[in-house]
Tab-separated table of C-alpha atoms and ligand atoms in Angstrom:
chain	number	residue	atom	x	y	z
C	85	MET	CA	96.498	142.551	60.004
C	86	THR	CA	96.195	141.776	56.410
C	87	HIS	CA	93.852	141.787	54.662
C	88	GLN	CA	93.431	139.406	51.700
C	89	ASN	CA	92.953	136.686	54.342
C	90	GLU	CA	89.600	134.777	52.936
C	91	ARG	CA	89.222	133.452	56.442
C	92	HIS	CA	89.228	135.454	59.303
C	93	CYS	CA	88.906	133.925	63.092
C	94	LEU	CA	88.007	135.420	66.506
C	95	ILE	CA	89.527	133.535	69.062
C	96	THR	CA	87.732	134.944	72.589
C	97	GLY	CA	90.168	132.669	75.815
C	98	GLY	CA	92.899	132.617	72.978
C	99	ALA	CA	95.260	133.589	75.675
C	100	GLY	CA	94.827	130.830	77.749
C	101	PHE	CA	96.735	126.738	76.380
C	102	ILE	CA	93.705	125.680	74.520
C	103	GLY	CA	93.422	129.588	72.402
C	104	SER	CA	97.637	129.530	71.649
C	105	HIS	CA	97.682	126.762	70.460
C	106	LEU	CA	94.775	126.627	68.383
C	107	ALA	CA	95.781	130.243	67.357
C	108	GLU	CA	99.071	128.984	65.489
C	109	ALA	CA	97.068	126.273	63.512
C	110	LEU	CA	94.616	128.560	62.008
C	111	LEU	CA	98.174	130.889	61.040
C	112	LYS	CA	99.473	128.245	60.121
C	113	GLU	CA	96.651	127.641	57.698
C	114	GLY	CA	96.969	130.774	56.081
C	115	CYS	CA	94.098	132.377	59.007
C	116	ALA	CA	94.154	135.970	59.331
C	117	VAL	CA	93.490	135.391	63.497
C	118	THR	CA	92.337	137.585	66.113
C	119	VAL	CA	92.344	137.259	70.051
C	120	VAL	CA	90.475	138.352	73.068
C	121	ASP	CA	91.050	138.061	76.411
C	122	ASN	CA	90.376	140.108	79.520
C	123	LEU	CA	93.784	138.293	80.425
C	124	THR	CA	92.046	137.214	83.969
C	125	THR	CA	93.390	133.587	83.558
C	126	GLY	CA	94.632	134.063	80.242
C	127	ARG	CA	98.663	134.814	79.538
C	128	GLN	CA	100.663	137.001	77.256
C	129	ALA	CA	103.174	135.049	77.082
C	130	ASN	CA	101.295	132.008	75.688
C	131	LEU	CA	100.542	134.009	72.828
C	132	ALA	CA	105.287	135.120	71.922
C	133	LYS	CA	104.177	132.919	69.207
C	134	ALA	CA	101.283	134.278	67.387
C	135	LEU	CA	102.518	137.848	68.039
C	136	SER	CA	105.393	137.864	65.453
C	137	HIS	CA	102.966	136.788	62.746
C	138	PRO	CA	101.588	139.579	60.513
C	139	ASN	CA	98.284	138.115	60.565
C	140	PHE	CA	97.873	137.854	63.923
C	141	ARG	CA	96.155	140.292	66.374
C	142	PHE	CA	96.116	140.663	70.204
C	143	VAL	CA	93.109	142.194	72.142
C	144	LYS	CA	92.996	142.954	75.914
C	145	LEU	CA	89.359	142.812	76.446
C	146	ASP	CA	86.112	140.753	77.808
C	147	VAL	CA	83.830	139.796	75.768
C	148	ALA	CA	81.136	140.522	77.927
C	149	ASN	CA	81.940	144.024	76.530
C	150	ARG	CA	79.467	144.113	74.003
C	151	GLU	CA	80.686	147.046	71.334
C	152	LEU	CA	83.994	147.268	71.360
C	153	MET	CA	83.603	142.878	70.351
C	154	ALA	CA	81.413	144.150	68.392
C	155	PRO	CA	83.250	145.476	65.275
C	156	LEU	CA	85.237	141.857	65.701
C	157	VAL	CA	83.141	139.539	65.606
C	158	ALA	CA	81.793	142.016	62.018
C	159	GLN	CA	85.164	141.739	60.749
C	160	SER	CA	85.483	137.457	61.274
C	161	THR	CA	84.273	134.401	59.079
C	162	GLU	CA	84.888	132.518	62.332
C	163	VAL	CA	84.426	132.640	65.655
C	164	TYR	CA	85.724	129.698	68.048
C	165	HIS	CA	84.679	130.475	71.792
C	166	LEU	CA	86.683	129.211	74.172
C	167	ALA	CA	86.434	132.228	77.121
C	168	SER	CA	85.344	130.792	80.440
C	169	TYR	CA	86.667	130.770	83.910
C	170	VAL	CA	88.614	126.521	83.470
C	171	GLY	CA	89.622	124.403	86.372
C	172	VAL	CA	88.945	121.774	89.069
C	173	ARG	CA	90.747	124.685	91.480
C	174	LEU	CA	88.936	127.668	90.024
C	175	ALA	CA	85.008	126.087	90.151
C	176	ALA	CA	85.984	124.630	92.866
C	177	TYR	CA	84.719	127.511	95.290
C	178	PRO	CA	81.863	129.433	94.735
C	179	SER	CA	82.278	132.692	92.550
C	180	SER	CA	78.987	134.184	91.416
C	181	SER	CA	81.107	136.805	89.078
C	182	HIS	CA	82.487	133.097	87.061
C	183	ILE	CA	78.899	132.321	86.335
C	184	LEU	CA	77.738	135.406	85.433
C	185	ASN	CA	81.132	136.097	82.932
C	186	ASN	CA	80.438	133.247	81.192
C	187	LEU	CA	76.475	133.643	81.049
C	188	ARG	CA	77.034	137.461	79.477
C	189	ALA	CA	80.135	136.212	77.468
C	190	ILE	CA	77.918	133.318	75.724
C	191	ASP	CA	74.482	135.293	74.828
C	192	ASN	CA	76.869	138.649	74.182
C	193	MET	CA	78.814	135.726	71.710
C	194	LEU	CA	75.860	134.463	70.593
C	195	ASP	CA	74.119	137.926	69.270
C	196	LEU	CA	76.469	138.941	67.365
C	197	VAL	CA	77.289	135.797	65.774
C	198	THR	CA	73.436	135.534	64.687
C	199	HIS	CA	73.894	138.998	63.453
C	200	TYR	CA	77.091	139.099	61.392
C	201	ARG	CA	76.308	135.300	60.315
C	202	THR	CA	79.892	134.624	61.277
C	203	LYS	CA	80.276	130.349	62.111
C	204	PHE	CA	80.229	129.928	65.485
C	205	GLN	CA	82.361	126.624	67.556
C	206	LEU	CA	81.638	126.555	71.467
C	207	SER	CA	84.313	124.807	73.640
C	208	SER	CA	82.274	122.912	76.254
C	209	THR	CA	83.868	120.174	78.668
C	210	SER	CA	83.504	117.039	79.437
C	211	GLU	CA	82.016	117.804	82.415
C	212	VAL	CA	79.034	118.492	81.170
C	213	TYR	CA	78.871	115.093	81.792
C	214	GLY	CA	79.093	115.404	85.642
C	215	LYS	CA	79.357	111.715	86.841
C	216	ALA	CA	77.572	109.798	84.256
C	217	MET	CA	80.866	107.167	84.780
C	218	ASP	CA	80.685	107.054	88.344
C	219	VAL	CA	77.032	106.351	89.482
C	220	GLN	CA	75.588	103.735	86.723
C	221	ASN	CA	77.071	100.845	88.205
C	222	GLY	CA	79.115	100.301	84.854
C	223	GLN	CA	76.854	100.337	82.928
C	224	VAL	CA	77.964	103.240	80.838
C	225	THR	CA	81.200	102.653	79.922
C	226	SER	CA	81.967	105.787	78.000
C	227	LEU	CA	80.037	108.821	77.057
C	228	LYS	CA	78.678	109.529	74.109
C	229	GLU	CA	76.908	113.118	73.580
C	230	ASP	CA	73.574	111.665	73.890
C	231	THR	CA	74.524	110.360	77.608
C	232	ASP	CA	72.236	111.179	80.212
C	233	ARG	CA	74.444	113.652	82.249
C	234	ILE	CA	74.545	113.992	86.341
C	235	TYR	CA	74.924	116.070	88.613
C	236	GLY	CA	75.745	116.714	92.331
C	237	PRO	CA	73.450	119.529	94.443
C	238	THR	CA	73.978	123.224	94.124
C	239	ASN	CA	75.833	123.565	97.322
C	240	ILE	CA	78.948	122.057	95.874
C	241	HIS	CA	79.953	124.423	94.143
C	242	ARG	CA	82.342	121.942	91.840
C	243	TRP	CA	79.032	121.338	89.802
C	244	SER	CA	78.360	124.699	89.256
C	245	TYR	CA	80.454	124.882	86.275
C	246	SER	CA	78.872	121.872	84.638
C	247	GLY	CA	75.890	123.371	84.700
C	248	ILE	CA	77.349	126.699	83.627
C	249	LYS	CA	78.226	124.505	79.973
C	250	ALA	CA	75.587	123.164	80.149
C	251	ILE	CA	73.089	126.684	79.870
C	252	GLU	CA	75.482	127.481	76.770
C	253	GLU	CA	75.038	124.379	74.442
C	254	PHE	CA	71.369	124.731	75.240
C	255	LEU	CA	72.057	128.357	74.084
C	256	THR	CA	74.128	128.086	71.913
C	257	LEU	CA	71.446	125.246	69.621
C	258	ALA	CA	68.378	126.881	71.040
C	259	LYS	CA	70.662	129.930	68.174
C	260	TYR	CA	71.002	127.284	65.791
C	261	HIS	CA	67.384	126.071	65.658
C	262	GLU	CA	65.494	129.728	65.962
C	263	GLU	CA	68.001	131.514	64.118
C	264	GLY	CA	69.581	129.183	61.432
C	265	ILE	CA	73.399	129.504	62.932
C	266	ASN	CA	75.886	127.430	62.258
C	267	ALA	CA	77.362	126.290	64.746
C	268	VAL	CA	79.426	123.054	66.421
C	269	ILE	CA	79.896	122.710	69.744
C	270	VAL	CA	82.182	119.950	70.813
C	271	ARG	CA	83.319	118.810	74.476
C	272	LEU	CA	87.460	118.843	75.129
C	273	PHE	CA	88.134	115.941	77.711
C	274	ASN	CA	90.523	116.332	79.763
C	275	VAL	CA	93.345	118.025	77.012
C	276	VAL	CA	97.239	118.607	77.793
C	277	GLY	CA	99.892	119.408	76.238
C	278	PRO	CA	103.211	122.935	76.210
C	279	ARG	CA	102.240	126.056	78.322
C	280	GLN	CA	99.397	124.653	80.913
C	281	ILE	CA	100.188	124.852	84.771
C	282	GLY	CA	99.239	123.549	86.453
C	283	GLN	CA	97.537	126.247	89.289
C	284	ASN	CA	94.472	126.473	88.579
C	285	GLY	CA	94.460	122.268	89.373
C	286	MET	CA	95.922	120.429	86.398
C	287	VAL	CA	96.969	117.531	86.725
C	288	ILE	CA	99.078	116.097	84.196
C	289	PRO	CA	101.527	119.790	85.309
C	290	ARG	CA	100.874	119.936	89.491
C	291	PHE	CA	102.943	115.842	89.138
C	292	ILE	CA	105.937	116.515	87.191
C	293	GLN	CA	106.082	120.106	88.626
C	294	GLN	CA	106.124	117.963	91.903
C	295	ALA	CA	108.625	115.463	90.459
C	296	LEU	CA	110.909	117.493	89.019
C	297	GLN	CA	111.277	119.998	92.654
C	298	GLY	CA	111.514	116.270	94.635
C	299	GLU	CA	107.966	117.188	95.758
C	300	PRO	CA	105.653	114.739	96.840
C	301	ILE	CA	103.815	113.898	94.571
C	302	THR	CA	100.288	114.168	95.235
C	303	VAL	CA	97.271	112.198	94.811
C	304	TYR	CA	93.708	112.485	95.295
C	305	GLY	CA	91.351	109.784	97.290
C	306	ASP	CA	92.771	106.869	96.675
C	307	GLY	CA	93.955	107.370	93.282
C	308	ALA	CA	92.031	104.757	91.332
C	309	GLN	CA	89.970	107.716	89.046
C	310	GLN	CA	90.756	106.967	86.236
C	311	ARG	CA	90.849	110.256	83.235
C	312	CYS	CA	91.789	110.561	79.017
C	313	PHE	CA	94.566	112.600	78.305
C	314	SER	CA	94.234	114.352	75.067
C	315	TYR	CA	97.113	116.152	72.718
C	316	ILE	CA	96.895	119.743	72.159
C	317	GLY	CA	97.761	119.458	69.200
C	318	ASP	CA	94.794	116.608	67.938
C	319	VAL	CA	92.092	118.581	70.376
C	320	VAL	CA	93.003	121.746	67.485
C	321	ARG	CA	93.012	119.355	64.528
C	322	CYS	CA	90.202	118.562	65.193
C	323	MET	CA	88.186	121.594	66.486
C	324	ILE	CA	89.079	123.316	63.719
C	325	ASP	CA	88.130	120.360	61.442
C	326	LEU	CA	84.967	120.782	62.453
C	327	MET	CA	84.700	124.089	62.005
C	328	LYS	CA	85.340	122.810	58.081
C	329	THR	CA	82.317	120.849	57.197
C	330	PRO	CA	78.980	121.712	56.188
C	331	GLY	CA	77.336	118.972	58.220
C	332	ALA	CA	78.678	119.054	61.255
C	333	SER	CA	76.563	122.351	62.406
C	334	GLY	CA	74.179	121.918	64.922
C	335	GLU	CA	76.272	119.224	66.707
C	336	ILE	CA	77.439	118.109	69.529
C	337	PHE	CA	81.006	116.261	69.123
C	338	ASN	CA	83.487	115.187	72.098
C	339	ILE	CA	86.428	115.393	71.326
C	340	GLY	CA	89.158	112.792	73.280
C	341	ASN	CA	91.694	110.520	72.690
C	342	HIS	CA	90.181	106.899	74.727
C	343	ILE	CA	92.357	105.123	76.395
C	344	PRO	CA	92.471	106.000	80.307
C	345	VAL	CA	93.914	105.603	82.375
C	346	SER	CA	94.343	106.231	87.166
C	347	ILE	CA	95.404	109.178	89.151
C	348	LEU	CA	97.822	106.040	90.725
C	349	GLU	CA	99.364	104.888	87.876
C	350	LEU	CA	100.128	107.973	85.714
C	351	ALA	CA	100.724	109.148	89.144
C	352	HIS	CA	103.880	107.057	88.867
C	353	LYS	CA	104.782	106.975	85.411
C	354	ILE	CA	105.457	110.947	86.307
C	355	LYS	CA	107.888	109.494	88.422
C	356	GLU	CA	109.468	107.167	86.608
C	357	PHE	CA	109.675	109.416	83.378
C	358	THR	CA	111.120	111.609	85.727
C	359	GLY	CA	113.739	109.692	87.038
C	360	SER	CA	112.767	111.777	90.407
C	361	ARG	CA	113.530	110.809	94.432
C	362	SER	CA	109.589	112.437	94.961
C	363	GLU	CA	107.504	109.949	96.831
C	364	ILE	CA	103.689	109.098	95.695
C	365	VAL	CA	101.432	110.131	99.017
C	366	LEU	CA	97.534	109.643	99.027
C	367	VAL	CA	95.664	112.695	99.888
C	368	PRO	CA	92.365	113.157	100.916
C	369	ILE	CA	89.709	114.870	98.938
C	370	GLU	CA	88.889	117.108	101.782
C	371	LYS	CA	92.088	118.248	102.615
C	372	ALA	CA	92.743	119.470	98.874
C	373	PHE	CA	89.123	120.845	98.491
C	374	GLY	CA	87.656	121.150	101.369
C	375	THR	CA	84.552	119.020	102.164
C	376	SER	CA	82.228	120.465	100.089
C	377	PHE	CA	83.124	118.792	97.164
C	378	GLU	CA	82.514	115.531	94.769
C	379	ASP	CA	85.722	114.607	92.565
C	380	VAL	CA	84.931	112.445	88.986
C	381	LEU	CA	85.827	108.864	88.868
C	382	LEU	CA	85.365	107.921	85.580
C	383	ARG	CA	86.078	109.480	82.515
C	384	ILE	CA	86.180	107.745	79.419
C	385	PRO	CA	84.716	109.873	75.814
C	386	ASN	CA	82.771	107.400	72.314
C	387	VAL	CA	84.337	109.880	69.814
C	388	ASP	CA	82.329	107.008	67.766
C	389	LYS	CA	80.394	110.560	66.005
C	390	LEU	CA	84.465	112.669	66.089
C	391	LYS	CA	85.593	108.970	63.838
C	392	LYS	CA	82.113	108.868	61.510
C	393	GLN	CA	82.781	112.789	60.658
C	394	LEU	CA	86.274	113.620	61.055
C	395	GLY	CA	87.843	110.006	60.466
C	396	TYR	CA	89.650	110.338	62.596
C	397	HIS	CA	90.751	111.751	66.602
C	398	PRO	CA	92.817	112.294	69.126
C	399	THR	CA	95.298	108.911	70.089
C	400	THR	CA	99.052	110.650	71.595
C	401	GLY	CA	99.416	108.720	73.006
C	402	LEU	CA	100.405	110.086	76.734
C	403	ASP	CA	103.908	108.365	77.410
C	404	GLN	CA	104.612	110.613	73.611
C	405	VAL	CA	102.757	113.675	75.723
C	406	LEU	CA	104.284	113.113	78.626
C	407	ILE	CA	107.899	112.901	77.756
C	408	GLU	CA	107.551	116.506	76.044
C	409	LEU	CA	106.389	117.910	78.597
C	410	ILE	CA	108.305	116.686	80.635
C	411	GLU	CA	111.579	117.746	78.919
C	412	GLU	CA	109.515	121.269	78.019
C	413	ALA	CA	109.691	121.938	81.997
C	414	GLU	CA	113.091	120.583	82.776
C	415	LYS	CA	114.363	123.096	79.663
C	416	MET	CA	112.063	125.610	82.090
C	417	ILE	CA	113.885	124.797	85.208
C	418	HIS	CA	117.451	124.072	83.867
C	419	PRO	CA	117.312	127.014	80.423
C	420	TYR	CA	120.927	125.489	79.843
C	421	SER	CA	120.684	121.665	80.148
C	422	VAL	CA	120.378	119.302	77.790
C	423	ARG	CA	119.633	115.721	78.494
C	424	HIS	CA	121.185	112.501	77.113
G	227	UDP	N1	94.207	115.106	90.530
G	227	UDP	C1	94.572	114.791	91.590
G	227	UDP	N2	96.182	115.224	91.720
G	227	UDP	C2	96.505	116.862	91.615
G	227	UDP	C3	95.599	117.476	91.164
G	227	UDP	C4	94.439	116.272	90.687
G	227	UDP	O1	95.059	114.197	92.262
G	227	UDP	O2	96.835	117.143	91.860
G	227	UDP	C5	93.868	114.169	89.814
G	227	UDP	C6	91.754	114.965	90.346
G	227	UDP	O3	91.685	114.807	91.920
G	227	UDP	C7	91.256	114.232	89.419
G	227	UDP	C8	92.602	113.804	87.850
G	227	UDP	O4	93.214	113.976	88.674
G	227	UDP	O5	90.447	112.379	89.439
G	227	UDP	C9	91.908	114.971	87.415
G	227	UDP	O6	92.072	116.251	87.487
G	227	UDP	P1	92.164	118.157	86.863
G	227	UDP	O7	91.877	118.859	87.369
G	227	UDP	O8	93.301	117.768	85.910
G	227	UDP	O9	90.818	117.349	85.633
G	227	UDP	P2	89.420	116.899	85.700
G	227	UDP	O10	89.221	116.324	87.318
G	227	UDP	O11	88.737	118.159	84.787
G	227	UDP	O12	89.191	115.995	85.305
């Protein structure tokens, strides 16, 4: 690690799918990068590329450890806070430790960036909107940063994730107003790309794996639910550019592609692109997650604010992303075969 770099970026949760891509993009920009991760959901293998870079450092550490986090924040000029439990599968079952870890982490990070006056970016999620589009009878056609949030009851644990991430946003905004810290909040919409794993529920890696292994492609419910998938490369570009934009501080930005696809259509595309013989099966949501789970039908970002601020928003098309991911997954299964 050299000390000449003007920008020293700290990424919490940086061994995850998004954080590892962010680390690589920041290294490309000439920043020094430190990743902190306790490796509960993150994987050191995600950092294989970054680890060979002289300006990169990985520290296996829990963000809740304030004493050990303090010197790392002190050395940084900017902090990207991604450490969190992720994925509907993890959020679907009650876990007090998940909730408390997130709260301890944001408490620590906000105190430390306030003390050291470090620029801060909170990675939040489209989950914060809850089911805002589903229950408004078509009146809300896309989710704007100031759209009302609508959640289900607290005994449906899925909603804990939206609640926690919303509290993280509230705390970040409160510190911005009280302490004048430089802080921006990004709400990410269904980010996809290489290294994402299906283990925690994410639909695209799951469908690709099922298709390539000839297993049934499991569409939950009737598959009419829609999502907008955003390409990781586009998303990290926006995250980095927002961090550089002084006018973005104190603001919340949706980051996402705005073109929706239904999950059934997605399953058909993946079946077609992989040439798989897998059958597409409709699985009742209770079978996948039990009775105390609710799925979200519609989640479409309004990206006007992002476009106004940066002049662009994520646009890489779904087909292009799927082709790349299928090629990558095929290489993992048959490392020495070349597809023509
Ligand atoms: N989904 C599905 N089959 C799966 C995994 C997910 O039909 O094997 C559906 C899921 O119910 C949801 C959508 O795909 O409606 C997106 O799920 P994901 O967990 O990727 O993202 P999120 O629900 O957070 O938008």
